[in-house]
Amino acid sequence: MFGLENQKKKKPTEEFVFDLEKDLKNINKHKELKKKVEDRIQTIKEFLRSGEDKDDFDKFGALLHGYTSLLKVIARF
């Protein structure tokens, strides 16, 4: 009555699962992703140590923090 009939029949919503979560459940993909992130972190660190391009230093610093955070998330999973 008055359009309230459908409110009682609400279906439970599915929990959203990120693609990263699906990939981390597979042990082989987990190791592969961890290795890939660690390699990229080392590459960025080497670039920052070289000190050639001062303009991109802040950008690569932020990127390094992002990859480090991703590595922490991977470790917790």
Short mmCIF file of N, CA, C and O in Angstrom, two decimals:
data_model
loop_
_atom_site.label_atom_id
_atom_site.label_comp_id
_atom_site.label_asym_id
_atom_site.label_seq_id
_atom_site.Cartn_x
_atom_site.Cartn_y
_atom_site.Cartn_z
N MET A 1 0.83 -1.17 0.00
CA MET A 1 0.00 0.00 0.00
C MET A 1 0.88 1.24 0.00
O MET A 1 1.89 1.28 0.69
N PHE A 2 0.56 2.19 -0.75
CA PHE A 2 1.27 3.45 -0.86
C PHE A 2 2.72 3.27 -1.33
O PHE A 2 3.59 4.05 -0.98
N GLY A 3 3.00 2.21 -2.04
CA GLY A 3 4.33 1.99 -2.58
C GLY A 3 5.33 1.44 -1.58
O GLY A 3 6.53 1.42 -1.85
N LEU A 4 4.88 0.99 -0.43
CA LEU A 4 5.79 0.49 0.59
C LEU A 4 5.91 -1.04 0.58
O LEU A 4 6.64 -1.60 1.38
N GLU A 5 5.23 -1.68 -0.33
CA GLU A 5 5.23 -3.14 -0.37
C GLU A 5 6.61 -3.71 -0.72
O GLU A 5 7.01 -4.74 -0.21
N ASN A 6 7.31 -3.03 -1.58
CA ASN A 6 8.60 -3.55 -2.06
C ASN A 6 9.71 -3.39 -1.03
O ASN A 6 10.76 -4.01 -1.16
N GLN A 7 9.53 -2.60 -0.02
CA GLN A 7 10.59 -2.40 0.97
C GLN A 7 10.81 -3.64 1.83
O GLN A 7 11.90 -3.86 2.33
N LYS A 8 9.81 -4.45 2.00
CA LYS A 8 9.95 -5.65 2.81
C LYS A 8 10.72 -6.74 2.09
O LYS A 8 11.26 -7.62 2.71
N LYS A 9 10.78 -6.66 0.77
CA LYS A 9 11.38 -7.71 -0.03
C LYS A 9 12.80 -7.37 -0.48
O LYS A 9 13.25 -7.83 -1.51
N LYS A 10 13.50 -6.61 0.29
CA LYS A 10 14.85 -6.23 -0.10
C LYS A 10 15.76 -7.45 -0.09
O LYS A 10 15.77 -8.24 0.83
N LYS A 11 16.52 -7.57 -1.16
CA LYS A 11 17.47 -8.66 -1.26
C LYS A 11 18.76 -8.24 -0.57
O LYS A 11 19.16 -7.08 -0.64
N PRO A 12 19.40 -9.16 0.10
CA PRO A 12 20.68 -8.80 0.72
C PRO A 12 21.70 -8.46 -0.37
O PRO A 12 21.82 -9.16 -1.38
N THR A 13 22.41 -7.38 -0.19
CA THR A 13 23.39 -6.96 -1.19
C THR A 13 24.67 -7.76 -1.04
O THR A 13 25.07 -8.11 0.07
N GLU A 14 25.27 -8.04 -2.16
CA GLU A 14 26.52 -8.78 -2.16
C GLU A 14 27.66 -7.85 -1.75
O GLU A 14 27.66 -6.68 -2.09
N GLU A 15 28.60 -8.40 -1.03
CA GLU A 15 29.77 -7.62 -0.64
C GLU A 15 30.67 -7.44 -1.85
O GLU A 15 30.95 -8.39 -2.58
N PHE A 16 31.12 -6.21 -2.07
CA PHE A 16 31.97 -5.92 -3.21
C PHE A 16 33.36 -6.48 -2.96
O PHE A 16 33.93 -6.31 -1.89
N VAL A 17 33.91 -7.16 -3.96
CA VAL A 17 35.25 -7.75 -3.86
C VAL A 17 36.11 -7.14 -4.96
O VAL A 17 35.75 -7.19 -6.14
N PHE A 18 37.21 -6.54 -4.57
CA PHE A 18 38.12 -5.94 -5.54
C PHE A 18 38.85 -7.03 -6.32
O PHE A 18 39.04 -8.15 -5.85
N ASP A 19 39.28 -6.67 -7.53
CA ASP A 19 40.05 -7.61 -8.34
C ASP A 19 41.35 -7.99 -7.64
O ASP A 19 41.81 -9.13 -7.75
N LEU A 20 41.93 -7.04 -6.92
CA LEU A 20 43.17 -7.32 -6.20
C LEU A 20 42.95 -8.39 -5.14
O LEU A 20 43.79 -9.27 -4.95
N GLU A 21 41.81 -8.35 -4.46
CA GLU A 21 41.50 -9.37 -3.45
C GLU A 21 41.38 -10.76 -4.09
O GLU A 21 41.86 -11.75 -3.54
N LYS A 22 40.77 -10.81 -5.26
CA LYS A 22 40.65 -12.08 -5.96
C LYS A 22 42.02 -12.62 -6.36
O LYS A 22 42.29 -13.80 -6.22
N ASP A 23 42.87 -11.71 -6.84
CA ASP A 23 44.21 -12.12 -7.25
C ASP A 23 45.06 -12.57 -6.07
O ASP A 23 45.87 -13.49 -6.20
N LEU A 24 44.90 -11.94 -4.92
CA LEU A 24 45.73 -12.27 -3.77
C LEU A 24 45.34 -13.61 -3.14
O LEU A 24 46.14 -14.19 -2.40
N LYS A 25 44.17 -14.10 -3.43
CA LYS A 25 43.77 -15.41 -2.92
C LYS A 25 44.55 -16.53 -3.60
O LYS A 25 44.80 -17.57 -2.99
N ASN A 26 44.94 -16.31 -4.83
CA ASN A 26 45.76 -17.28 -5.57
C ASN A 26 47.21 -17.06 -5.14
O ASN A 26 47.78 -15.99 -5.35
N ILE A 27 47.85 -18.07 -4.57
CA ILE A 27 49.20 -17.94 -4.00
C ILE A 27 50.23 -17.60 -5.07
O ILE A 27 51.15 -16.82 -4.80
N ASN A 28 50.07 -18.12 -6.28
CA ASN A 28 51.03 -17.82 -7.34
C ASN A 28 50.94 -16.37 -7.78
O ASN A 28 51.97 -15.71 -7.97
N LYS A 29 49.72 -15.87 -7.93
CA LYS A 29 49.55 -14.47 -8.31
C LYS A 29 49.99 -13.55 -7.17
O LYS A 29 50.50 -12.47 -7.41
N HIS A 30 49.79 -14.00 -5.94
CA HIS A 30 50.21 -13.23 -4.77
C HIS A 30 51.72 -13.02 -4.80
O HIS A 30 52.21 -11.89 -4.63
N LYS A 31 52.46 -14.10 -5.01
CA LYS A 31 53.92 -14.01 -5.07
C LYS A 31 54.38 -13.17 -6.25
O LYS A 31 55.32 -12.38 -6.14
N GLU A 32 53.72 -13.35 -7.39
CA GLU A 32 54.08 -12.62 -8.60
C GLU A 32 53.86 -11.11 -8.41
O GLU A 32 54.71 -10.30 -8.76
N LEU A 33 52.73 -10.75 -7.84
CA LEU A 33 52.41 -9.35 -7.61
C LEU A 33 53.36 -8.73 -6.59
O LEU A 33 53.84 -7.61 -6.78
N LYS A 34 53.68 -9.47 -5.54
CA LYS A 34 54.61 -8.97 -4.53
C LYS A 34 55.99 -8.72 -5.13
O LYS A 34 56.62 -7.69 -4.88
N LYS A 35 56.45 -9.65 -5.95
CA LYS A 35 57.76 -9.50 -6.62
C LYS A 35 57.76 -8.30 -7.55
O LYS A 35 58.72 -7.52 -7.58
N LYS A 36 56.68 -8.12 -8.29
CA LYS A 36 56.57 -7.01 -9.24
C LYS A 36 56.62 -5.67 -8.51
O LYS A 36 57.31 -4.75 -8.95
N VAL A 37 55.90 -5.57 -7.40
CA VAL A 37 55.88 -4.33 -6.62
C VAL A 37 57.25 -4.06 -6.01
O VAL A 37 57.74 -2.92 -6.03
N GLU A 38 57.90 -5.09 -5.47
CA GLU A 38 59.23 -4.91 -4.89
C GLU A 38 60.24 -4.46 -5.94
O GLU A 38 61.09 -3.61 -5.66
N ASP A 39 60.15 -5.00 -7.15
CA ASP A 39 61.05 -4.58 -8.23
C ASP A 39 60.83 -3.12 -8.60
O ASP A 39 61.79 -2.37 -8.82
N ARG A 40 59.57 -2.71 -8.66
CA ARG A 40 59.27 -1.31 -9.00
C ARG A 40 59.74 -0.36 -7.90
O ARG A 40 60.22 0.73 -8.19
N ILE A 41 59.62 -0.79 -6.65
CA ILE A 41 60.10 0.04 -5.54
C ILE A 41 61.61 0.24 -5.67
O ILE A 41 62.12 1.36 -5.50
N GLN A 42 62.34 -0.82 -5.98
CA GLN A 42 63.79 -0.72 -6.13
C GLN A 42 64.16 0.19 -7.31
O GLN A 42 65.10 0.98 -7.22
N THR A 43 63.42 0.10 -8.39
CA THR A 43 63.68 0.95 -9.55
C THR A 43 63.48 2.42 -9.20
O THR A 43 64.29 3.28 -9.57
N ILE A 44 62.41 2.72 -8.49
CA ILE A 44 62.13 4.11 -8.10
C ILE A 44 63.19 4.61 -7.14
O ILE A 44 63.67 5.75 -7.26
N LYS A 45 63.60 3.77 -6.19
CA LYS A 45 64.65 4.17 -5.25
C LYS A 45 65.96 4.48 -5.97
O LYS A 45 66.65 5.45 -5.65
N GLU A 46 66.31 3.67 -6.96
CA GLU A 46 67.53 3.91 -7.73
C GLU A 46 67.44 5.23 -8.48
O GLU A 46 68.40 5.98 -8.55
N PHE A 47 66.27 5.51 -9.05
CA PHE A 47 66.08 6.77 -9.77
C PHE A 47 66.20 7.96 -8.82
O PHE A 47 66.83 8.96 -9.15
N LEU A 48 65.62 7.84 -7.63
CA LEU A 48 65.68 8.93 -6.67
C LEU A 48 67.11 9.14 -6.16
O LEU A 48 67.52 10.28 -5.90
N ARG A 49 67.85 8.07 -6.01
CA ARG A 49 69.25 8.19 -5.55
C ARG A 49 70.14 8.85 -6.59
O ARG A 49 71.11 9.51 -6.25
N SER A 50 69.81 8.64 -7.86
CA SER A 50 70.65 9.22 -8.92
C SER A 50 70.56 10.75 -8.90
O SER A 50 71.54 11.42 -9.21
N GLY A 51 69.40 11.29 -8.54
CA GLY A 51 69.24 12.73 -8.39
C GLY A 51 69.37 13.52 -9.68
O GLY A 51 69.70 14.69 -9.66
N GLU A 52 69.11 12.90 -10.80
CA GLU A 52 69.27 13.58 -12.08
C GLU A 52 68.18 14.61 -12.34
O GLU A 52 68.47 15.72 -12.73
N ASP A 53 66.95 14.26 -12.13
CA ASP A 53 65.84 15.14 -12.49
C ASP A 53 65.16 15.64 -11.22
O ASP A 53 64.41 14.92 -10.58
N LYS A 54 65.38 16.88 -10.87
CA LYS A 54 64.83 17.46 -9.64
C LYS A 54 63.32 17.71 -9.76
O LYS A 54 62.61 17.71 -8.77
N ASP A 55 62.83 17.93 -10.98
CA ASP A 55 61.41 18.24 -11.17
C ASP A 55 60.51 17.05 -10.84
O ASP A 55 59.42 17.21 -10.30
N ASP A 56 60.96 15.86 -11.15
CA ASP A 56 60.14 14.67 -10.94
C ASP A 56 60.36 14.03 -9.57
O ASP A 56 59.77 13.00 -9.27
N PHE A 57 61.21 14.62 -8.74
CA PHE A 57 61.54 14.04 -7.45
C PHE A 57 60.30 13.85 -6.58
O PHE A 57 60.08 12.79 -6.00
N ASP A 58 59.44 14.87 -6.50
CA ASP A 58 58.22 14.78 -5.68
C ASP A 58 57.25 13.75 -6.23
O ASP A 58 56.61 13.02 -5.47
N LYS A 59 57.13 13.69 -7.55
CA LYS A 59 56.22 12.72 -8.17
C LYS A 59 56.66 11.28 -7.88
O LYS A 59 55.84 10.43 -7.52
N PHE A 60 57.95 11.04 -8.01
CA PHE A 60 58.45 9.70 -7.75
C PHE A 60 58.40 9.37 -6.26
O PHE A 60 58.21 8.22 -5.88
N GLY A 61 58.54 10.38 -5.41
CA GLY A 61 58.41 10.17 -3.97
C GLY A 61 56.99 9.73 -3.61
O GLY A 61 56.79 8.80 -2.82
N ALA A 62 56.00 10.38 -4.21
CA ALA A 62 54.61 10.00 -3.97
C ALA A 62 54.32 8.60 -4.52
O ALA A 62 53.61 7.81 -3.88
N LEU A 63 54.89 8.31 -5.68
CA LEU A 63 54.72 6.98 -6.27
C LEU A 63 55.35 5.92 -5.39
O LEU A 63 54.78 4.84 -5.19
N LEU A 64 56.50 6.23 -4.82
CA LEU A 64 57.17 5.31 -3.91
C LEU A 64 56.32 5.03 -2.67
O LEU A 64 56.18 3.89 -2.24
N HIS A 65 55.70 6.08 -2.12
CA HIS A 65 54.82 5.88 -0.96
C HIS A 65 53.61 5.02 -1.33
O HIS A 65 53.18 4.18 -0.52
N GLY A 66 53.08 5.19 -2.52
CA GLY A 66 51.96 4.38 -2.97
C GLY A 66 52.32 2.91 -3.09
O GLY A 66 51.57 2.04 -2.63
N TYR A 67 53.46 2.63 -3.70
CA TYR A 67 53.90 1.24 -3.82
C TYR A 67 54.22 0.63 -2.46
O TYR A 67 53.95 -0.54 -2.22
N THR A 68 54.78 1.42 -1.57
CA THR A 68 55.07 0.92 -0.23
C THR A 68 53.78 0.58 0.50
O THR A 68 53.69 -0.45 1.18
N SER A 69 52.78 1.41 0.34
CA SER A 69 51.47 1.14 0.96
C SER A 69 50.84 -0.12 0.37
O SER A 69 50.27 -0.93 1.09
N LEU A 70 50.96 -0.29 -0.93
CA LEU A 70 50.43 -1.49 -1.60
C LEU A 70 51.14 -2.73 -1.07
O LEU A 70 50.50 -3.76 -0.82
N LEU A 71 52.43 -2.63 -0.84
CA LEU A 71 53.18 -3.76 -0.32
C LEU A 71 52.72 -4.12 1.09
O LEU A 71 52.62 -5.30 1.45
N LYS A 72 52.36 -3.12 1.90
CA LYS A 72 51.83 -3.38 3.23
C LYS A 72 50.48 -4.07 3.17
O LYS A 72 50.18 -4.98 3.95
N VAL A 73 49.64 -3.66 2.22
CA VAL A 73 48.33 -4.29 2.05
C VAL A 73 48.50 -5.75 1.63
O VAL A 73 47.81 -6.64 2.14
N ILE A 74 49.43 -5.99 0.73
CA ILE A 74 49.69 -7.35 0.27
C ILE A 74 50.16 -8.21 1.44
O ILE A 74 49.78 -9.36 1.57
N ALA A 75 51.02 -7.65 2.27
CA ALA A 75 51.55 -8.40 3.41
C ALA A 75 50.45 -8.74 4.42
O ALA A 75 50.49 -9.80 5.04
N ARG A 76 49.48 -7.88 4.59
CA ARG A 76 48.40 -8.14 5.53
C ARG A 76 47.43 -9.19 5.04
O ARG A 76 46.78 -9.87 5.80
N PHE A 77 47.30 -9.32 3.74
CA PHE A 77 46.34 -10.25 3.16
C PHE A 77 46.90 -11.61 3.32
O PHE A 77 46.91 -12.57 3.03
#
